[in-house]
Amino acid sequence: MTAGPLTSKERGQWFLHQVAGRTGIGNLAVSYRFPDRLRWWPAQEALRLLGARHAALRQTFVSVGGTPTRRVAAPDAFEIPLDIVGAGTDSVPAFDELVAGLTERPFDLAAGPLVRATHVRLPGGSALVVVAHHIVVDWLSLGILAEDFTRDYTRLAGGDGAELPAVVPSFHEPRPDAASVRDCVENLAGADSAGMSLDGARPVSGSPRFSCGMAAVRLTDRGPLAGLRGEMRVSDSVVMLAASAALLHRHGAGADLVLGVPVNVRPATAVRAVGFHVSTVPVRVRFGPGTTFRDLVAQARAAMRDILAGRVVSFEDVLEHAGHRSADWRAPLFRHVVNLLPVARGTPSDGGGVRVHRIGCRTDLELTAELGTTEVTLRGWFGSEIHDHDEIQAMLRRFAPLVAAAHATPDRPVADLDITSPEDRRLLDDVNATATAVDEATLLDRIHAAARTWPDHTAIVHGTTTWSYRHLLAGAERVARQLERLGVTPGRRVGVVGHRGAELAAAVLGVWSVGAAYVPVDPTLPAALAQAYLDGAAGLLVPAGAAPEVAVPVVVDVAELLARPPDTAPGRPRGARAEEPAVVIHTSGTTGRPKGVVVGHRAMVNVVGDLAARLAVGPSDRVLWSTTFGFDVSALELLMPLVSGATVVVADDEVRRRPSALLDLVTQRRVGVVQATPTLWRELAPVAAGRLTGVRAISGGEPLTAALAEQILATGCAVFNAYGPTEATIWSTLATVTAPVSEPVTIGRPIANTIVEIRDEAGRRCPPGVVGELWIGGTGLAEGYLDQPELTGLRFVGEGTARRYRTGDLARWRADGSLVLHGRADRQVKLRGHRIELGSVEAVIERHAGVAAAAVCLTEGPHGDDLLAAFVRPAREDDPGDLVDAVWRHARDRLPPHEVPNRIVPVADFPLTRNGKVDHLGLAGLLPTTPVTEPPPADPLVRELIELWRGLLGLPGLGADANFFLNGGHSLRAAELLREIDRLGHRVDHETLFAAPTPALLGKRLRERTED
């Protein structure tokens, strides 16, 4: 091996070392365990012979004019350093931790040596740990070094003397021919690694740590693999590649998948050549709706045929030809590697074991398969910044059922293959084992029972007004008598419009007392919308204030009615029945026509009873009634305390609008349960100042971010995160949130008598870990949409116990059986080819100390292009310009580049829907309307940098915010750029360029350095 230029993959390793060398990501390690104490001189001499035999170990790489160049030391001028350390235990975890510490220590590529050894003295013997940089070895090289060292050490330690090292000829890899590279680049056209992440993968933000974890499963039955190999007449490698692609696809990696496949490029004449001679080849696999496993095998066979024919083009070759076209430089072409090469598993002649070690993962996941005679060990090496061990372990367990299903029906679409593992079935059975007995007593019956037990207990307190249970039910009976006199019969609907208070509660219970269903109407609704809510209603109850201008048969002024002398008619009103409708709650419809959701008494009993039990609400409790009456959760605040003998504390709208006043009410009335949307919690938590200590806090109606959850917890609350659509009656799942809180915040498990399923677009059940649409079944399901049978049939599917409501929300099961939301399809946007979940961007921005709340939307920019706009409500009175800059830096350091907002706009308040949620559709109206112009930058240094960008990348239209790596820049062009910047009188390294990849950012950084 002679001095000279590097191969494309060596240049890639050199560039990675410049950017992230301090992490040790480029280091590989192998350990040899020996039963006896290693002797120093034989070990040192055996290491010397390794260096003499294999020239690759003697390499160093220096920068000449910004270009990496190879140097090779003479055998007699090279020595592998040998250190000695002691270990107090023989345990494998302790040993692995020690090896990790030895491995992560970085190398100096220019100074060398790029290999080192450590003798580890163990209580039960010894181990030799050899660490080398990937630029001079690959995994196969480690096996060769293990064999050579063991042989030489054994002879030297036995006194026989070692054979003189027969120098292994260096292997010089030929460059791939230009036609092969062009063909590969054309084959990969349009592939986007941003869409290849597995479901549940966390985005890597800032500078990646490359931390690594490993999960493994053992397949004890090789029969299905062997059967597929025989039927398809292909090798094990082809079957494994096809099965791995299918597994990744079924876990959300997309329908257009690129896999990295390591290939040993050593020819038969250089099988023992040490060096970096494994190329990772990008293999594209496409899935259509009907793609079968046989189709996948055909694609894998074609790829392997090209590789065996010598058409090996590494991903580094592709990048140097086509440039980086991904925002994630860590995974520019693919996120997953399928390694079909054998690993070093030799055994030293004295009985010690040989193991390879890794401390980091550059890709999201690398799958390796160790094919034994009767079984297969499947390992998944994953980036622990991106995935969790339990999630990857669960995915690997689905490999066996996938292969078995493919073997049984190879011509069935891959999407239809059952990949559910036995562990999955047990988990799903467990989380949906929610059946509990529910009697026929309605909530009205239970409130009457509470009144018989505590007739004089305070039922409702509102300002200076206090009603006992006796008083409340007497008022409800008078309302019911009046409705009966007006001809309201069971099964009819009666509107109730008004603000929260005792009269409103009496009106609701009065409607139920005649067997009717109430229709809550917000008094602030426009008259036309209120009329739509009340079409077909038998009457309207107005507890207080003026009635809206609507046409209904009768209007009852409840306050005036209750001021009359008591009704002395004998008997009691009929009451409610479990099988009848209880309430019709309206939600917005996509066509503009509101949807009236008909909820039955059984459903109401189920959710109110379950939440009361979970929150341990009892007669001594006080529950805040603060939510707008037209919002379904308002019913829980009213009814949960009343069925428990507790007290309802009313917060009127004026108090609710002032966080400090609302908190004062909580303190003064000793409120124990507070329910609010995250929008309101963002107002309350920062100013709580001890006023929420001990409160049971329910958050729901919008996604709860980890930052906000931690804020609420810090007030001393017990925090519960609830989820549920109106169509499944208020709440369907509940989670107890504890610190530390991670994103996304779990919504917990189903409540009593509730079934939750995650299904794909075709309605098939998804296994845990896979994102799909959340379907809900059970007692809590609404009866449907009022007078909209077609819409009811579309959203409510199935019959009887199999009836489900399709929520439209995206979610997945975690390995522990809890649920996490992944937004709605309508809040998932695509920007410049990248899928973005807006809620996740908001969660990151809200972690900035200067931000009280954030809302993000996609909007049109001044030139007709799409922009990601973030609207932030400041947490304090900072300079708006300073806040914008600080939030942008915060987001840049924590989000992938394509998720960093293009516009950040401080606002006093967000537009809200009538239910108190953020109106994301109305956010764009907060953008400044003044056109944005982009004059040439005033800074002459930035102008010079722009010209360098344009010249090197061949793109004359680039501006001050053009990201070098998103416009065709790669390691070689980066080296050229650094040389050109050096000529301007500024020394810049690769790490600085990665951190500031635009002319504007780099110019600012260079100016700051000059000023310092």
Short mmCIF file of N, CA and C in Angstrom, two decimals, residues 650-789:
data_model
loop_
_atom_site.label_atom_id
_atom_site.label_comp_id
_atom_site.label_asym_id
_atom_site.label_seq_id
_atom_site.Cartn_x
_atom_site.Cartn_y
_atom_site.Cartn_z
N VAL A 650 -68.40 26.53 40.70
CA VAL A 650 -68.59 27.17 39.40
C VAL A 650 -67.61 28.32 39.22
N ALA A 651 -66.93 28.30 38.08
CA ALA A 651 -66.09 29.43 37.67
C ALA A 651 -66.77 30.08 36.49
N ASP A 652 -67.24 31.31 36.67
CA ASP A 652 -67.89 31.96 35.54
C ASP A 652 -66.86 32.45 34.53
N ASP A 653 -67.34 32.93 33.39
CA ASP A 653 -66.44 33.27 32.29
C ASP A 653 -65.47 34.38 32.66
N GLU A 654 -65.91 35.33 33.44
CA GLU A 654 -65.04 36.44 33.82
C GLU A 654 -63.86 35.94 34.65
N VAL A 655 -64.12 35.02 35.56
CA VAL A 655 -63.05 34.45 36.38
C VAL A 655 -62.16 33.56 35.51
N ARG A 656 -62.77 32.80 34.63
CA ARG A 656 -62.01 31.87 33.81
C ARG A 656 -61.02 32.59 32.90
N ARG A 657 -61.38 33.80 32.50
CA ARG A 657 -60.50 34.54 31.59
C ARG A 657 -59.27 35.10 32.29
N ARG A 658 -59.27 35.13 33.62
CA ARG A 658 -58.15 35.70 34.36
C ARG A 658 -57.49 34.59 35.18
N PRO A 659 -56.33 34.08 34.74
CA PRO A 659 -55.70 32.93 35.40
C PRO A 659 -55.54 33.12 36.91
N SER A 660 -55.11 34.31 37.34
CA SER A 660 -54.88 34.50 38.77
C SER A 660 -56.19 34.42 39.54
N ALA A 661 -57.26 34.98 38.96
CA ALA A 661 -58.56 34.91 39.63
C ALA A 661 -59.06 33.48 39.71
N LEU A 662 -58.84 32.71 38.65
CA LEU A 662 -59.26 31.31 38.66
C LEU A 662 -58.50 30.52 39.71
N LEU A 663 -57.21 30.78 39.84
CA LEU A 663 -56.40 30.10 40.85
C LEU A 663 -56.82 30.52 42.25
N ASP A 664 -57.18 31.78 42.42
CA ASP A 664 -57.67 32.23 43.73
C ASP A 664 -58.95 31.48 44.10
N LEU A 665 -59.82 31.27 43.11
CA LEU A 665 -61.06 30.52 43.36
C LEU A 665 -60.75 29.09 43.78
N VAL A 666 -59.78 28.46 43.11
CA VAL A 666 -59.38 27.10 43.46
C VAL A 666 -58.91 27.04 44.92
N THR A 667 -58.13 28.04 45.31
CA THR A 667 -57.60 28.07 46.68
C THR A 667 -58.70 28.35 47.70
N GLN A 668 -59.50 29.38 47.43
CA GLN A 668 -60.52 29.80 48.39
C GLN A 668 -61.58 28.73 48.60
N ARG A 669 -61.93 28.01 47.52
CA ARG A 669 -62.98 26.99 47.63
C ARG A 669 -62.41 25.59 47.85
N ARG A 670 -61.10 25.50 48.04
CA ARG A 670 -60.44 24.21 48.32
C ARG A 670 -60.79 23.17 47.26
N VAL A 671 -60.68 23.57 46.00
CA VAL A 671 -60.99 22.69 44.88
C VAL A 671 -59.94 21.59 44.78
N GLY A 672 -60.39 20.37 44.60
CA GLY A 672 -59.47 19.23 44.53
C GLY A 672 -59.27 18.67 43.14
N VAL A 673 -60.18 18.96 42.19
CA VAL A 673 -60.08 18.45 40.83
C VAL A 673 -60.29 19.60 39.86
N VAL A 674 -59.33 19.78 38.95
CA VAL A 674 -59.41 20.82 37.93
C VAL A 674 -59.16 20.18 36.58
N GLN A 675 -60.05 20.41 35.66
CA GLN A 675 -59.91 19.90 34.29
C GLN A 675 -59.78 21.08 33.35
N ALA A 676 -58.82 20.98 32.40
CA ALA A 676 -58.62 22.10 31.47
C ALA A 676 -57.90 21.59 30.24
N THR A 677 -58.00 22.35 29.16
CA THR A 677 -57.23 22.06 27.96
C THR A 677 -55.79 22.52 28.18
N PRO A 678 -54.84 21.98 27.42
CA PRO A 678 -53.48 22.50 27.51
C PRO A 678 -53.39 24.01 27.29
N THR A 679 -54.26 24.55 26.45
CA THR A 679 -54.25 26.00 26.23
C THR A 679 -54.46 26.75 27.54
N LEU A 680 -55.42 26.29 28.35
CA LEU A 680 -55.65 26.95 29.64
C LEU A 680 -54.56 26.62 30.64
N TRP A 681 -54.07 25.39 30.64
CA TRP A 681 -52.98 25.02 31.57
C TRP A 681 -51.74 25.87 31.34
N ARG A 682 -51.50 26.26 30.10
CA ARG A 682 -50.35 27.13 29.82
C ARG A 682 -50.50 28.48 30.49
N GLU A 683 -51.73 28.90 30.69
CA GLU A 683 -51.98 30.16 31.39
C GLU A 683 -51.85 29.98 32.90
N LEU A 684 -52.30 28.83 33.41
CA LEU A 684 -52.37 28.64 34.85
C LEU A 684 -51.03 28.25 35.47
N ALA A 685 -50.32 27.32 34.85
CA ALA A 685 -49.13 26.75 35.48
C ALA A 685 -48.06 27.79 35.82
N PRO A 686 -47.74 28.73 34.92
CA PRO A 686 -46.66 29.67 35.26
C PRO A 686 -46.96 30.58 36.43
N VAL A 687 -48.26 30.81 36.75
CA VAL A 687 -48.59 31.75 37.81
C VAL A 687 -49.24 31.06 39.00
N ALA A 688 -49.13 29.72 39.06
CA ALA A 688 -49.82 28.96 40.12
C ALA A 688 -49.31 29.32 41.50
N ALA A 689 -48.00 29.44 41.67
CA ALA A 689 -47.40 29.89 42.94
C ALA A 689 -47.97 29.16 44.15
N GLY A 690 -48.00 27.84 44.08
CA GLY A 690 -48.44 27.03 45.21
C GLY A 690 -49.93 26.85 45.33
N ARG A 691 -50.71 27.46 44.44
CA ARG A 691 -52.17 27.40 44.57
C ARG A 691 -52.77 26.12 43.98
N LEU A 692 -51.94 25.27 43.39
CA LEU A 692 -52.45 24.01 42.83
C LEU A 692 -51.91 22.78 43.56
N THR A 693 -51.21 22.99 44.64
CA THR A 693 -50.61 21.86 45.37
C THR A 693 -51.69 20.87 45.80
N GLY A 694 -51.48 19.61 45.44
CA GLY A 694 -52.42 18.56 45.83
C GLY A 694 -53.61 18.40 44.93
N VAL A 695 -53.75 19.26 43.93
CA VAL A 695 -54.89 19.19 43.02
C VAL A 695 -54.71 18.04 42.04
N ARG A 696 -55.81 17.35 41.73
CA ARG A 696 -55.80 16.36 40.65
C ARG A 696 -56.13 17.10 39.36
N ALA A 697 -55.14 17.19 38.48
CA ALA A 697 -55.25 18.01 37.28
C ALA A 697 -55.44 17.11 36.06
N ILE A 698 -56.54 17.33 35.34
CA ILE A 698 -56.79 16.60 34.10
C ILE A 698 -56.51 17.53 32.93
N SER A 699 -55.70 17.06 32.00
CA SER A 699 -55.44 17.81 30.77
C SER A 699 -56.00 16.99 29.61
N GLY A 700 -56.71 17.64 28.71
CA GLY A 700 -57.27 16.93 27.58
C GLY A 700 -57.83 17.89 26.56
N GLY A 701 -58.25 17.34 25.44
CA GLY A 701 -58.82 18.16 24.37
C GLY A 701 -57.81 18.58 23.33
N GLU A 702 -56.55 18.59 23.68
CA GLU A 702 -55.45 18.89 22.77
C GLU A 702 -54.26 18.06 23.22
N PRO A 703 -53.26 17.86 22.35
CA PRO A 703 -52.06 17.14 22.78
C PRO A 703 -51.33 17.89 23.89
N LEU A 704 -50.94 17.16 24.91
CA LEU A 704 -50.16 17.72 26.02
C LEU A 704 -48.68 17.53 25.71
N THR A 705 -47.90 18.60 25.75
CA THR A 705 -46.47 18.49 25.50
C THR A 705 -45.75 18.14 26.80
N ALA A 706 -44.56 17.56 26.66
CA ALA A 706 -43.78 17.20 27.84
C ALA A 706 -43.40 18.43 28.65
N ALA A 707 -43.07 19.52 27.96
CA ALA A 707 -42.68 20.74 28.68
C ALA A 707 -43.82 21.25 29.54
N LEU A 708 -45.04 21.24 29.00
CA LEU A 708 -46.19 21.72 29.76
C LEU A 708 -46.52 20.75 30.89
N ALA A 709 -46.44 19.46 30.63
CA ALA A 709 -46.70 18.48 31.68
C ALA A 709 -45.76 18.67 32.86
N GLU A 710 -44.50 18.93 32.57
CA GLU A 710 -43.54 19.15 33.65
C GLU A 710 -43.84 20.44 34.40
N GLN A 711 -44.33 21.45 33.68
CA GLN A 711 -44.74 22.70 34.35
C GLN A 711 -45.89 22.45 35.32
N ILE A 712 -46.87 21.67 34.87
CA ILE A 712 -48.03 21.39 35.74
C ILE A 712 -47.59 20.56 36.93
N LEU A 713 -46.75 19.56 36.70
CA LEU A 713 -46.25 18.73 37.80
C LEU A 713 -45.50 19.58 38.82
N ALA A 714 -44.77 20.58 38.32
CA ALA A 714 -43.97 21.42 39.21
C ALA A 714 -44.84 22.26 40.15
N THR A 715 -46.12 22.39 39.83
CA THR A 715 -47.02 23.14 40.72
C THR A 715 -47.48 22.31 41.91
N GLY A 716 -47.15 21.02 41.90
CA GLY A 716 -47.57 20.13 42.98
C GLY A 716 -48.82 19.33 42.67
N CYS A 717 -49.27 19.37 41.41
CA CYS A 717 -50.46 18.62 41.00
C CYS A 717 -50.14 17.15 40.76
N ALA A 718 -51.17 16.33 40.88
CA ALA A 718 -51.16 15.00 40.28
C ALA A 718 -51.76 15.17 38.89
N VAL A 719 -51.03 14.79 37.85
CA VAL A 719 -51.42 15.11 36.49
C VAL A 719 -51.94 13.88 35.76
N PHE A 720 -53.09 14.06 35.10
CA PHE A 720 -53.69 13.00 34.29
C PHE A 720 -53.86 13.54 32.88
N ASN A 721 -53.42 12.76 31.90
CA ASN A 721 -53.58 13.15 30.50
C ASN A 721 -54.70 12.31 29.91
N ALA A 722 -55.77 12.98 29.47
CA ALA A 722 -56.95 12.28 28.98
C ALA A 722 -57.09 12.47 27.48
N TYR A 723 -57.69 11.48 26.85
CA TYR A 723 -57.94 11.55 25.41
C TYR A 723 -59.31 10.95 25.11
N GLY A 724 -60.01 11.55 24.18
CA GLY A 724 -61.26 10.98 23.74
C GLY A 724 -62.00 11.92 22.82
N PRO A 725 -62.61 11.39 21.77
CA PRO A 725 -63.46 12.21 20.92
C PRO A 725 -64.88 12.25 21.47
N THR A 726 -65.63 13.25 21.08
CA THR A 726 -67.02 13.36 21.51
C THR A 726 -67.80 12.10 21.14
N GLU A 727 -67.46 11.51 20.00
CA GLU A 727 -68.19 10.34 19.51
C GLU A 727 -67.98 9.10 20.39
N ALA A 728 -67.01 9.16 21.30
CA ALA A 728 -66.81 8.04 22.24
C ALA A 728 -67.06 8.50 23.67
N THR A 729 -67.73 9.63 23.84
CA THR A 729 -68.19 10.16 25.11
C THR A 729 -67.05 10.65 26.01
N ILE A 730 -66.69 11.86 25.79
CA ILE A 730 -65.77 12.64 26.64
C ILE A 730 -64.36 12.04 26.60
N TRP A 731 -64.05 11.10 27.48
CA TRP A 731 -62.71 10.52 27.52
C TRP A 731 -62.77 9.01 27.30
N SER A 732 -61.78 8.52 26.54
CA SER A 732 -61.68 7.08 26.26
C SER A 732 -60.44 6.45 26.85
N THR A 733 -59.40 7.25 27.05
CA THR A 733 -58.17 6.74 27.67
C THR A 733 -57.70 7.74 28.71
N LEU A 734 -56.89 7.26 29.63
CA LEU A 734 -56.37 8.15 30.69
C LEU A 734 -54.99 7.66 31.09
N ALA A 735 -54.09 8.61 31.31
CA ALA A 735 -52.72 8.28 31.75
C ALA A 735 -52.39 9.10 32.99
N THR A 736 -51.72 8.47 33.92
CA THR A 736 -51.11 9.20 35.04
C THR A 736 -49.72 9.64 34.59
N VAL A 737 -49.47 10.93 34.61
CA VAL A 737 -48.21 11.48 34.10
C VAL A 737 -47.27 11.73 35.27
N THR A 738 -46.06 11.18 35.16
CA THR A 738 -45.05 11.37 36.20
C THR A 738 -43.75 11.86 35.58
N ALA A 739 -42.95 12.53 36.38
CA ALA A 739 -41.65 13.04 35.90
C ALA A 739 -40.61 11.91 35.93
N PRO A 740 -39.63 11.97 35.03
CA PRO A 740 -39.49 12.92 33.92
C PRO A 740 -40.44 12.56 32.78
N VAL A 741 -40.88 13.57 32.06
CA VAL A 741 -41.84 13.37 30.98
C VAL A 741 -41.12 13.46 29.64
N SER A 742 -41.40 12.52 28.77
CA SER A 742 -40.76 12.52 27.45
C SER A 742 -41.82 12.68 26.37
N GLU A 743 -41.38 13.13 25.20
CA GLU A 743 -42.27 13.27 24.06
C GLU A 743 -42.33 11.96 23.28
N PRO A 744 -43.51 11.66 22.72
CA PRO A 744 -44.79 12.29 22.98
C PRO A 744 -45.36 11.79 24.30
N VAL A 745 -46.14 12.64 24.95
CA VAL A 745 -46.72 12.28 26.25
C VAL A 745 -47.81 11.23 26.03
N THR A 746 -47.74 10.16 26.80
CA THR A 746 -48.71 9.09 26.62
C THR A 746 -50.12 9.52 27.00
N ILE A 747 -51.10 8.95 26.31
CA ILE A 747 -52.51 9.16 26.68
C ILE A 747 -53.02 7.94 27.46
N GLY A 748 -52.12 7.04 27.81
CA GLY A 748 -52.46 5.96 28.72
C GLY A 748 -53.13 4.78 28.06
N ARG A 749 -54.05 4.16 28.81
CA ARG A 749 -54.75 2.96 28.38
C ARG A 749 -56.26 3.23 28.37
N PRO A 750 -57.02 2.32 27.76
CA PRO A 750 -58.48 2.51 27.72
C PRO A 750 -59.08 2.51 29.12
N ILE A 751 -60.16 3.31 29.27
CA ILE A 751 -60.91 3.30 30.52
C ILE A 751 -61.84 2.08 30.53
N ALA A 752 -62.68 1.96 31.52
CA ALA A 752 -63.55 0.80 31.68
C ALA A 752 -64.43 0.59 30.45
N ASN A 753 -64.60 -0.69 30.09
CA ASN A 753 -65.52 -1.10 29.02
C ASN A 753 -65.22 -0.40 27.70
N THR A 754 -63.95 -0.15 27.46
CA THR A 754 -63.52 0.54 26.24
C THR A 754 -62.47 -0.29 25.52
N ILE A 755 -62.61 -0.39 24.23
CA ILE A 755 -61.66 -1.11 23.39
C ILE A 755 -61.00 -0.11 22.46
N VAL A 756 -59.67 -0.17 22.38
CA VAL A 756 -58.92 0.69 21.47
C VAL A 756 -58.11 -0.19 20.52
N GLU A 757 -58.19 0.11 19.26
CA GLU A 757 -57.42 -0.61 18.24
C GLU A 757 -56.71 0.40 17.35
N ILE A 758 -55.54 0.02 16.88
CA ILE A 758 -54.81 0.82 15.90
C ILE A 758 -54.87 0.06 14.59
N ARG A 759 -55.39 0.72 13.56
CA ARG A 759 -55.61 0.04 12.28
C ARG A 759 -54.97 0.82 11.14
N ASP A 760 -54.55 0.07 10.09
CA ASP A 760 -53.93 0.73 8.94
C ASP A 760 -55.02 1.23 7.99
N GLU A 761 -54.60 1.74 6.84
CA GLU A 761 -55.54 2.37 5.92
C GLU A 761 -56.57 1.38 5.38
N ALA A 762 -56.21 0.10 5.36
CA ALA A 762 -57.15 -0.91 4.89
C ALA A 762 -57.99 -1.50 6.01
N GLY A 763 -57.86 -0.97 7.22
CA GLY A 763 -58.64 -1.47 8.34
C GLY A 763 -58.04 -2.67 9.04
N ARG A 764 -56.80 -3.02 8.70
CA ARG A 764 -56.14 -4.15 9.37
C ARG A 764 -55.53 -3.69 10.68
N ARG A 765 -55.57 -4.56 11.69
CA ARG A 765 -55.01 -4.21 12.99
C ARG A 765 -53.50 -4.10 12.89
N CYS A 766 -52.95 -3.04 13.48
CA CYS A 766 -51.51 -2.83 13.50
C CYS A 766 -50.93 -3.41 14.79
N PRO A 767 -49.77 -4.02 14.71
CA PRO A 767 -49.12 -4.48 15.95
C PRO A 767 -48.60 -3.30 16.75
N PRO A 768 -48.27 -3.51 18.00
CA PRO A 768 -47.68 -2.42 18.80
C PRO A 768 -46.47 -1.82 18.10
N GLY A 769 -46.31 -0.51 18.26
CA GLY A 769 -45.18 0.18 17.66
C GLY A 769 -45.46 0.77 16.31
N VAL A 770 -46.52 0.32 15.63
CA VAL A 770 -46.82 0.78 14.28
C VAL A 770 -47.92 1.83 14.35
N VAL A 771 -47.70 2.95 13.66
CA VAL A 771 -48.67 4.04 13.66
C VAL A 771 -49.83 3.71 12.73
N GLY A 772 -51.02 3.94 13.20
CA GLY A 772 -52.22 3.76 12.39
C GLY A 772 -53.33 4.63 12.94
N GLU A 773 -54.51 4.47 12.37
CA GLU A 773 -55.66 5.23 12.86
C GLU A 773 -56.20 4.60 14.12
N LEU A 774 -56.58 5.43 15.07
CA LEU A 774 -57.09 4.97 16.35
C LEU A 774 -58.60 4.74 16.22
N TRP A 775 -59.02 3.48 16.47
CA TRP A 775 -60.43 3.11 16.45
C TRP A 775 -60.85 2.81 17.89
N ILE A 776 -62.09 3.19 18.22
CA ILE A 776 -62.58 3.00 19.59
C ILE A 776 -63.88 2.21 19.55
N GLY A 777 -64.03 1.28 20.48
CA GLY A 777 -65.27 0.54 20.63
C GLY A 777 -65.64 0.45 22.10
N GLY A 778 -66.79 -0.13 22.37
CA GLY A 778 -67.19 -0.34 23.75
C GLY A 778 -68.41 0.46 24.15
N THR A 779 -68.66 0.46 25.45
CA THR A 779 -69.86 1.08 26.01
C THR A 779 -69.92 2.57 25.75
N GLY A 780 -68.80 3.23 25.64
CA GLY A 780 -68.78 4.68 25.49
C GLY A 780 -69.16 5.20 24.12
N LEU A 781 -69.35 4.31 23.13
CA LEU A 781 -69.63 4.80 21.79
C LEU A 781 -70.97 5.52 21.73
N ALA A 782 -70.97 6.64 21.00
CA ALA A 782 -72.21 7.36 20.76
C ALA A 782 -73.10 6.55 19.83
N GLU A 783 -74.39 6.95 19.77
CA GLU A 783 -75.32 6.25 18.89
C GLU A 783 -75.11 6.64 17.44
N GLY A 784 -74.47 7.77 17.20
CA GLY A 784 -74.22 8.23 15.84
C GLY A 784 -74.47 9.71 15.73
N TYR A 785 -74.56 10.18 14.48
CA TYR A 785 -74.81 11.60 14.22
C TYR A 785 -76.30 11.81 13.97
N LEU A 786 -76.84 12.82 14.59
CA LEU A 786 -78.26 13.11 14.49
C LEU A 786 -78.66 13.42 13.04
N ASP A 787 -79.58 12.62 12.51
CA ASP A 787 -80.14 12.83 11.18
C ASP A 787 -79.08 12.84 10.07
N GLN A 788 -77.96 12.16 10.30
CA GLN A 788 -76.93 12.05 9.26
C GLN A 788 -76.50 10.59 9.14
N PRO A 789 -77.36 9.73 8.60
CA PRO A 789 -77.06 8.30 8.55
C PRO A 789 -75.84 7.96 7.69
#
